[in-house]
PDB file of C-alpha atoms in Angstrom:
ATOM      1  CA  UNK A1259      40.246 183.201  24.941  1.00  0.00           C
ATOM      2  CA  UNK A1260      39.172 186.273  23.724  1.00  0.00           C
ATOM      3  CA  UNK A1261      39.434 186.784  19.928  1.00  0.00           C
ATOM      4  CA  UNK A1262      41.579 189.574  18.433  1.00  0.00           C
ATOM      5  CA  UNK A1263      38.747 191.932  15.831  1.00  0.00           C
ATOM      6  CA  UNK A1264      39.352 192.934  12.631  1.00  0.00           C
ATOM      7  CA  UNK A1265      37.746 195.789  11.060  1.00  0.00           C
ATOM      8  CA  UNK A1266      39.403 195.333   7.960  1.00  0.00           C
ATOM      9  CA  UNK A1267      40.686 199.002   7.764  1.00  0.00           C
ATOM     10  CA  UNK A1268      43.654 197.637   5.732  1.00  0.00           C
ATOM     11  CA  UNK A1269      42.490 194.953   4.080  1.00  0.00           C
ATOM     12  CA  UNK A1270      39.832 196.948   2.344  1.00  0.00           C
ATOM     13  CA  UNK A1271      41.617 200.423   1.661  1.00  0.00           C
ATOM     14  CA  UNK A1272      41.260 200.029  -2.021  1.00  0.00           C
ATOM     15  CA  UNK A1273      37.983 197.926  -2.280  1.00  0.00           C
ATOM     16  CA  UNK A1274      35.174 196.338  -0.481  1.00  0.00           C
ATOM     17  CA  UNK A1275      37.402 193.102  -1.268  1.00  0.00           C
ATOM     18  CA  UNK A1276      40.475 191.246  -0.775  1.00  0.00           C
ATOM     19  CA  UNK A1277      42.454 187.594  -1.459  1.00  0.00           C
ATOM     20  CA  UNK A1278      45.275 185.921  -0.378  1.00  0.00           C
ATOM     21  CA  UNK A1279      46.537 182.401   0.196  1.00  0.00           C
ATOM     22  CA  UNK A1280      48.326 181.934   3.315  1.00  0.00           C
ATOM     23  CA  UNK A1281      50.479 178.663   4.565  1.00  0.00           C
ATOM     24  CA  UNK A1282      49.112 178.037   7.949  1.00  0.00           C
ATOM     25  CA  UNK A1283      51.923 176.316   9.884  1.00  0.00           C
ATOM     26  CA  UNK A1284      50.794 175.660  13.976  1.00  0.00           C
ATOM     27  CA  UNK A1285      48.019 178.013  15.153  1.00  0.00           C
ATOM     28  CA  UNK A1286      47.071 180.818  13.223  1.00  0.00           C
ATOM     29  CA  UNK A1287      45.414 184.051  15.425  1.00  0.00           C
ATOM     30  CA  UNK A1288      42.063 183.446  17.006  1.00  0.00           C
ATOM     31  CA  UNK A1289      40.066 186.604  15.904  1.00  0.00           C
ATOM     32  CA  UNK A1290      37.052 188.009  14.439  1.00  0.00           C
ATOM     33  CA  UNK A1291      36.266 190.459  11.869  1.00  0.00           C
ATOM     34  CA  UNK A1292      33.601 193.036  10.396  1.00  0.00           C
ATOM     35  CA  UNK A1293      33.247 191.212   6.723  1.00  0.00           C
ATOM     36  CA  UNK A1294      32.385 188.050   5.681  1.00  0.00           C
ATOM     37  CA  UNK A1295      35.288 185.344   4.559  1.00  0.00           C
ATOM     38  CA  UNK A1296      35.032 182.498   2.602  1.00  0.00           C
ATOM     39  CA  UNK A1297      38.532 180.178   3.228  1.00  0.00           C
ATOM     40  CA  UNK A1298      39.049 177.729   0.806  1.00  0.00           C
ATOM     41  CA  UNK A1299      41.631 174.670   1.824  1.00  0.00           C
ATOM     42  CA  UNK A1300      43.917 174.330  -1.028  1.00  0.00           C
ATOM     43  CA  UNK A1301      45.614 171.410   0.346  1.00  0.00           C
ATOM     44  CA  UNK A1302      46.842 169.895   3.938  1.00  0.00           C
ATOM     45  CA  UNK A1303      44.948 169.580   6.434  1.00  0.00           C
ATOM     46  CA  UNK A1304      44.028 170.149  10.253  1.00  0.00           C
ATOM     47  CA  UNK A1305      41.647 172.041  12.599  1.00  0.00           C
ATOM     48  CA  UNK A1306      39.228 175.216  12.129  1.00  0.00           C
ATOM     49  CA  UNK A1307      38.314 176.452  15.853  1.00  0.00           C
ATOM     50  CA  UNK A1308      34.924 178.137  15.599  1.00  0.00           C
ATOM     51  CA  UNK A1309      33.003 179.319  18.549  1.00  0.00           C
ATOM     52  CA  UNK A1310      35.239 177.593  20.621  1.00  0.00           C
ATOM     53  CA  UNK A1311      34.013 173.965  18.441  1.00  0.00           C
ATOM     54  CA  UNK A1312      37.251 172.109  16.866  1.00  0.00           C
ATOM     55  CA  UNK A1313      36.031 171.142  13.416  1.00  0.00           C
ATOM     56  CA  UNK A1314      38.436 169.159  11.113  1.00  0.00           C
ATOM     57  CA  UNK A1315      39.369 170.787   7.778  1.00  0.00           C
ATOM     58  CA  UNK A1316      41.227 168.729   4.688  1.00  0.00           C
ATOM     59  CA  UNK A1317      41.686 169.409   1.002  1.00  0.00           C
ATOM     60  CA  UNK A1318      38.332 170.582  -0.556  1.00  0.00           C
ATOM     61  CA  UNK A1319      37.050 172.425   2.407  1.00  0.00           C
ATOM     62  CA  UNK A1320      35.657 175.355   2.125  1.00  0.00           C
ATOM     63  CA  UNK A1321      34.282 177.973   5.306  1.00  0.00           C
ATOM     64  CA  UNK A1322      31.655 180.367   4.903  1.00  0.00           C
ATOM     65  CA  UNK A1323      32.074 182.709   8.275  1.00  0.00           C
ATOM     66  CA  UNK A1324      29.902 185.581   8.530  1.00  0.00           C
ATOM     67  CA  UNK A1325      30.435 189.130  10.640  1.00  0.00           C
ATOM     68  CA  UNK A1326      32.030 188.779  14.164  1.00  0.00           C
ATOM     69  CA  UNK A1327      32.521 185.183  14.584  1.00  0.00           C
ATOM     70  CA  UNK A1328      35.427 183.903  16.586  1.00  0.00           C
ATOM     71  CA  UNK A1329      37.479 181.438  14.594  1.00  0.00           C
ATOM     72  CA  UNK A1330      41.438 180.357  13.831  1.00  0.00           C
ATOM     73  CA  UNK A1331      42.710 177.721  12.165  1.00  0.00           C
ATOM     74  CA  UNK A1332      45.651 174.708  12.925  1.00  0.00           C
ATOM     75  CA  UNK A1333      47.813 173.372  10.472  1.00  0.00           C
ATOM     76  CA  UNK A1334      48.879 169.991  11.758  1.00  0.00           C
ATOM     77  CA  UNK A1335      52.147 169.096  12.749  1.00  0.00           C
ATOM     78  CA  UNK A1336      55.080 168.549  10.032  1.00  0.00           C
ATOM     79  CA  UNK A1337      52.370 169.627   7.484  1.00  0.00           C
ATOM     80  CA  UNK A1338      51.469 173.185   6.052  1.00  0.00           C
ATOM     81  CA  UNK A1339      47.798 174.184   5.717  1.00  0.00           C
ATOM     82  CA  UNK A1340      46.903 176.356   2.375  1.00  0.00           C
ATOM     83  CA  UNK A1341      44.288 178.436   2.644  1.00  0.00           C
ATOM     84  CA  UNK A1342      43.023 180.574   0.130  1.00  0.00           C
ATOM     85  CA  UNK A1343      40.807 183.457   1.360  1.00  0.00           C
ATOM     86  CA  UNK A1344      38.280 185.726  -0.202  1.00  0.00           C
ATOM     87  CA  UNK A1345      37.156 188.187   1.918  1.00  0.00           C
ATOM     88  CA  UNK A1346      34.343 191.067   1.408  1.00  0.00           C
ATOM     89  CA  UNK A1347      31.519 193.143   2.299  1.00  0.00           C
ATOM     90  CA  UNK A1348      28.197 192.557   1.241  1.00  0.00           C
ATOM     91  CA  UNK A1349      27.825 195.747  -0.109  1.00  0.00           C
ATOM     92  CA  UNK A1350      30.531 194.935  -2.448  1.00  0.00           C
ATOM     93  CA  UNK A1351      27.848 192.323  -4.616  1.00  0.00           C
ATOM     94  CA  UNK A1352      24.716 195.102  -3.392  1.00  0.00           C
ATOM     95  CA  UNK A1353      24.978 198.378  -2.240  1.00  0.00           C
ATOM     96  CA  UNK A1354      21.564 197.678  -0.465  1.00  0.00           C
ATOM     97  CA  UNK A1355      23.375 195.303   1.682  1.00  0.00           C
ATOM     98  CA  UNK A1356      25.945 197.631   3.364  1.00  0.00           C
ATOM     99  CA  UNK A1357      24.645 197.340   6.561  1.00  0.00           C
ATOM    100  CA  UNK A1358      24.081 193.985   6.451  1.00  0.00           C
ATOM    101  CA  UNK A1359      25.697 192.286   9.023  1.00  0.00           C
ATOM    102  CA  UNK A1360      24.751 188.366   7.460  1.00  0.00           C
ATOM    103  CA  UNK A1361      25.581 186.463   4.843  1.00  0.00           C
ATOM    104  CA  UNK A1362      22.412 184.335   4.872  1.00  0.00           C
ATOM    105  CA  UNK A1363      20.691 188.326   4.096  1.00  0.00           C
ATOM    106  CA  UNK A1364      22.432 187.529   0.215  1.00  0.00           C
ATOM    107  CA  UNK A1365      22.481 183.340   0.210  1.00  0.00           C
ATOM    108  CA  UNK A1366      20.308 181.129   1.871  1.00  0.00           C
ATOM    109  CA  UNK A1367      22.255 178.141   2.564  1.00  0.00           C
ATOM    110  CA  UNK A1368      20.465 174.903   4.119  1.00  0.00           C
ATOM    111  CA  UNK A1369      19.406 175.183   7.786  1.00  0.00           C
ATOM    112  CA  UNK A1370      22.658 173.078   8.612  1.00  0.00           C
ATOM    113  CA  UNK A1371      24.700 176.141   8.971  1.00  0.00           C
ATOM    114  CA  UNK A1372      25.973 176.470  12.997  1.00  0.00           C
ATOM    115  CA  UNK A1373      26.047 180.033  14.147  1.00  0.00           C
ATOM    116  CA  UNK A1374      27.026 182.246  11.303  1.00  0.00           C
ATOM    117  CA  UNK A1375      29.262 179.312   9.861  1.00  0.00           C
ATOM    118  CA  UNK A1376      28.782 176.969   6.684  1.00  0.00           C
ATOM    119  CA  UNK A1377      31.081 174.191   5.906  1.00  0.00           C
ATOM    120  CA  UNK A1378      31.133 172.117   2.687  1.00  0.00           C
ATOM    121  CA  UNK A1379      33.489 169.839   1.556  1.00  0.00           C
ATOM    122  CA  UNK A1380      34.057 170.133  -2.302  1.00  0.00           C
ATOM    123  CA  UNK A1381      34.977 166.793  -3.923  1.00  0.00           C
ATOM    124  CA  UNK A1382      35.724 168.402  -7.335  1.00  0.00           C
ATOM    125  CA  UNK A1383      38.281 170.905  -5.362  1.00  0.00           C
ATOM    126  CA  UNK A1384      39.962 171.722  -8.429  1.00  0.00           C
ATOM    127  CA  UNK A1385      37.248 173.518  -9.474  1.00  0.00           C
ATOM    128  CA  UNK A1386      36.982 175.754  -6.446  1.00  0.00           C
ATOM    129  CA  UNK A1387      40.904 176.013  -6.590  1.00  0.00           C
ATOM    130  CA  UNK A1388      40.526 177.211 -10.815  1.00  0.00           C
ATOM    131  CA  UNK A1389      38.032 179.768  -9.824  1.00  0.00           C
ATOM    132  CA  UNK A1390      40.125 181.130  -6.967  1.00  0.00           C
ATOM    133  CA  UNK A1391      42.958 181.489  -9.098  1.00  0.00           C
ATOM    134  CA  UNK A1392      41.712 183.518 -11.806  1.00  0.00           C
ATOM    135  CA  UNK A1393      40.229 185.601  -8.267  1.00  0.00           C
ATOM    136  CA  UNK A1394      43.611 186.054  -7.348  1.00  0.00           C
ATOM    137  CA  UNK A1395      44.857 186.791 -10.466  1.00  0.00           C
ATOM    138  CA  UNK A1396      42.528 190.097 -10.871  1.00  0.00           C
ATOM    139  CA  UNK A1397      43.346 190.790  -7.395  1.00  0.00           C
ATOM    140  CA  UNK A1398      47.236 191.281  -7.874  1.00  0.00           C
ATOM    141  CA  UNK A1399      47.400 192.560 -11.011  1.00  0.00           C
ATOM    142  CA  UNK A1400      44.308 195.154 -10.943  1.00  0.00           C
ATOM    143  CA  UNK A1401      44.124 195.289 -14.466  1.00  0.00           C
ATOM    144  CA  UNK A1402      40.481 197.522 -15.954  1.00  0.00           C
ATOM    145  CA  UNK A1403      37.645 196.975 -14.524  1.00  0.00           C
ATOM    146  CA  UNK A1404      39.741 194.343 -12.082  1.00  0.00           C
ATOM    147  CA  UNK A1405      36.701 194.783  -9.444  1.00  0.00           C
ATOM    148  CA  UNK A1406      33.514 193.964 -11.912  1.00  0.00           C
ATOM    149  CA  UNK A1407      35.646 191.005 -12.944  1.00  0.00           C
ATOM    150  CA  UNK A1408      36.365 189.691  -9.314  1.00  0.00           C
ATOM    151  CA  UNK A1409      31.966 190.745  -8.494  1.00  0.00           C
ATOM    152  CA  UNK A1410      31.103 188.128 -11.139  1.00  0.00           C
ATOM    153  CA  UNK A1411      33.709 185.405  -9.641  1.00  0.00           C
ATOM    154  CA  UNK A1412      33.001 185.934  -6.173  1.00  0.00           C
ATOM    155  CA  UNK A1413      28.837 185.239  -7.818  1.00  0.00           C
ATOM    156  CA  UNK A1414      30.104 181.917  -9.593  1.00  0.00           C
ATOM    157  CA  UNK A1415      31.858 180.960  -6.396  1.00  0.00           C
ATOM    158  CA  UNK A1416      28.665 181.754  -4.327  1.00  0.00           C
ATOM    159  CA  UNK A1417      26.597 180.437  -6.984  1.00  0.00           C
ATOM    160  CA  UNK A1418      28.593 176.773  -6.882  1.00  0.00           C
ATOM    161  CA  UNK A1419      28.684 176.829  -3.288  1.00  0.00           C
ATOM    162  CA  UNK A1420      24.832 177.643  -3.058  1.00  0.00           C
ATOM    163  CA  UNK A1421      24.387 174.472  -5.483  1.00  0.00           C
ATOM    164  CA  UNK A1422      26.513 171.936  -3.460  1.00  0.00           C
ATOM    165  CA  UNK A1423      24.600 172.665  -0.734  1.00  0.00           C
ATOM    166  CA  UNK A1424      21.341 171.990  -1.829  1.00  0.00           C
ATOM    167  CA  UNK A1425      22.922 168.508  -3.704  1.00  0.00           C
ATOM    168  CA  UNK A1426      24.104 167.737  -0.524  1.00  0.00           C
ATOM    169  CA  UNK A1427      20.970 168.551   1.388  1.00  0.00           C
ATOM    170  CA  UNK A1428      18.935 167.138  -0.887  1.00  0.00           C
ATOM    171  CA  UNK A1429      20.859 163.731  -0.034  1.00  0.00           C
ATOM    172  CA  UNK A1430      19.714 163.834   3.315  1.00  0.00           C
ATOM    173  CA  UNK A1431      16.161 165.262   2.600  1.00  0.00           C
ATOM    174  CA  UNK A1432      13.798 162.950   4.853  1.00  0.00           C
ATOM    175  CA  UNK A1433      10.601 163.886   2.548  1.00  0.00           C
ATOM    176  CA  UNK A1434      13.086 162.877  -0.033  1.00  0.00           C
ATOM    177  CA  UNK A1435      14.117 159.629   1.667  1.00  0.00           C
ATOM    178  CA  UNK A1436      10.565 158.422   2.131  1.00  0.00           C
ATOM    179  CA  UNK A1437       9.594 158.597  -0.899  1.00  0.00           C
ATOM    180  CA  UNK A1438      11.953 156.708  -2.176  1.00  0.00           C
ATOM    181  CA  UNK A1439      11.586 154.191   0.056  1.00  0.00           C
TER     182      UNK A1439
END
């Protein structure tokens, strides 16, 4: 199946960022896109297809996907997927980054990443689902300096994410596990 591309002509025709939380009910559209998107699962659950890989998703997931990666996700029947989205271009944190075509050029995550894609499953989802309110917030109402405001969110959301991942690495460390041992 070949993926419909996004060049995110209308998502970004006022800024070099944009949010939304969408009900995913069935299959949503297999597609790729020039930007990087960060999908947070507010609640349900079901299936992220990436690279043609089916990959479970639940409450507290959250998908980093970088530039050009094919991916959709599956609600599950009788129940309704939220996902929250926050998508951007690098150059919107660094204007030395706009033609970066990476996320891991900004944030090195652990080497666990598969093809342009992070995973992590955040136990304390509540405070993913806090910051991407207040992101949402700014967003919609565009209120002075709206964009600076949303720059240092989408930081403490990259920030947090870029933490859990090393905990979570760190758990699984083997230089780590011998030593303990």
């Amino acid at each position: 199946m070949r993926p419909q591309y996004d060049n995110g002509a209308f998502l970004f025709s006022e800024s070099e960022i944009y949010l939304n939380r969408v009900p995913v009910i069935g299959a949503g559209a297999y597609h790729a896109h020039n930007f990087i998107e960060i999908a947070f699962v507010e609640s349900g659950s079901g299936l992220h297809i990436i690279n043609g890989n089916e990959l479970p998703v639940t409450t507290g997931d959250i998908a980093i996907i970088d530039y050009d990666i094919p991916h959709k996700f599956i609600g599950y029947e009788n129940e309704t997927l939220w996902i929250c989205n926050c998508v951007f271009q690098l150059s919107f944190l660094d204007k030395t980054l706009e033609t970066s075509r990476s996320f891991q050029d900004y944030i090195q995550f652990s080497n666990e990443e598969i093809n342009g894609y992070k995973c992590l499953h955040i136990n304390e989802h509540y405070t993913i689902a806090s910051l991407y309110e207040n992101m949402l917030m700014e967003f919609h109402y565009k209120k002075l300096e709206y964009q600076n405001m949303l720059r240092g969110y989408l930081l403490e959301l990259l920030v947090f994410l870029r933490r859990t991942d090393a905990q979570l690495s760190s758990k699984h460390d083997p230089v780590i596990e011998r030593a303990a041992t």
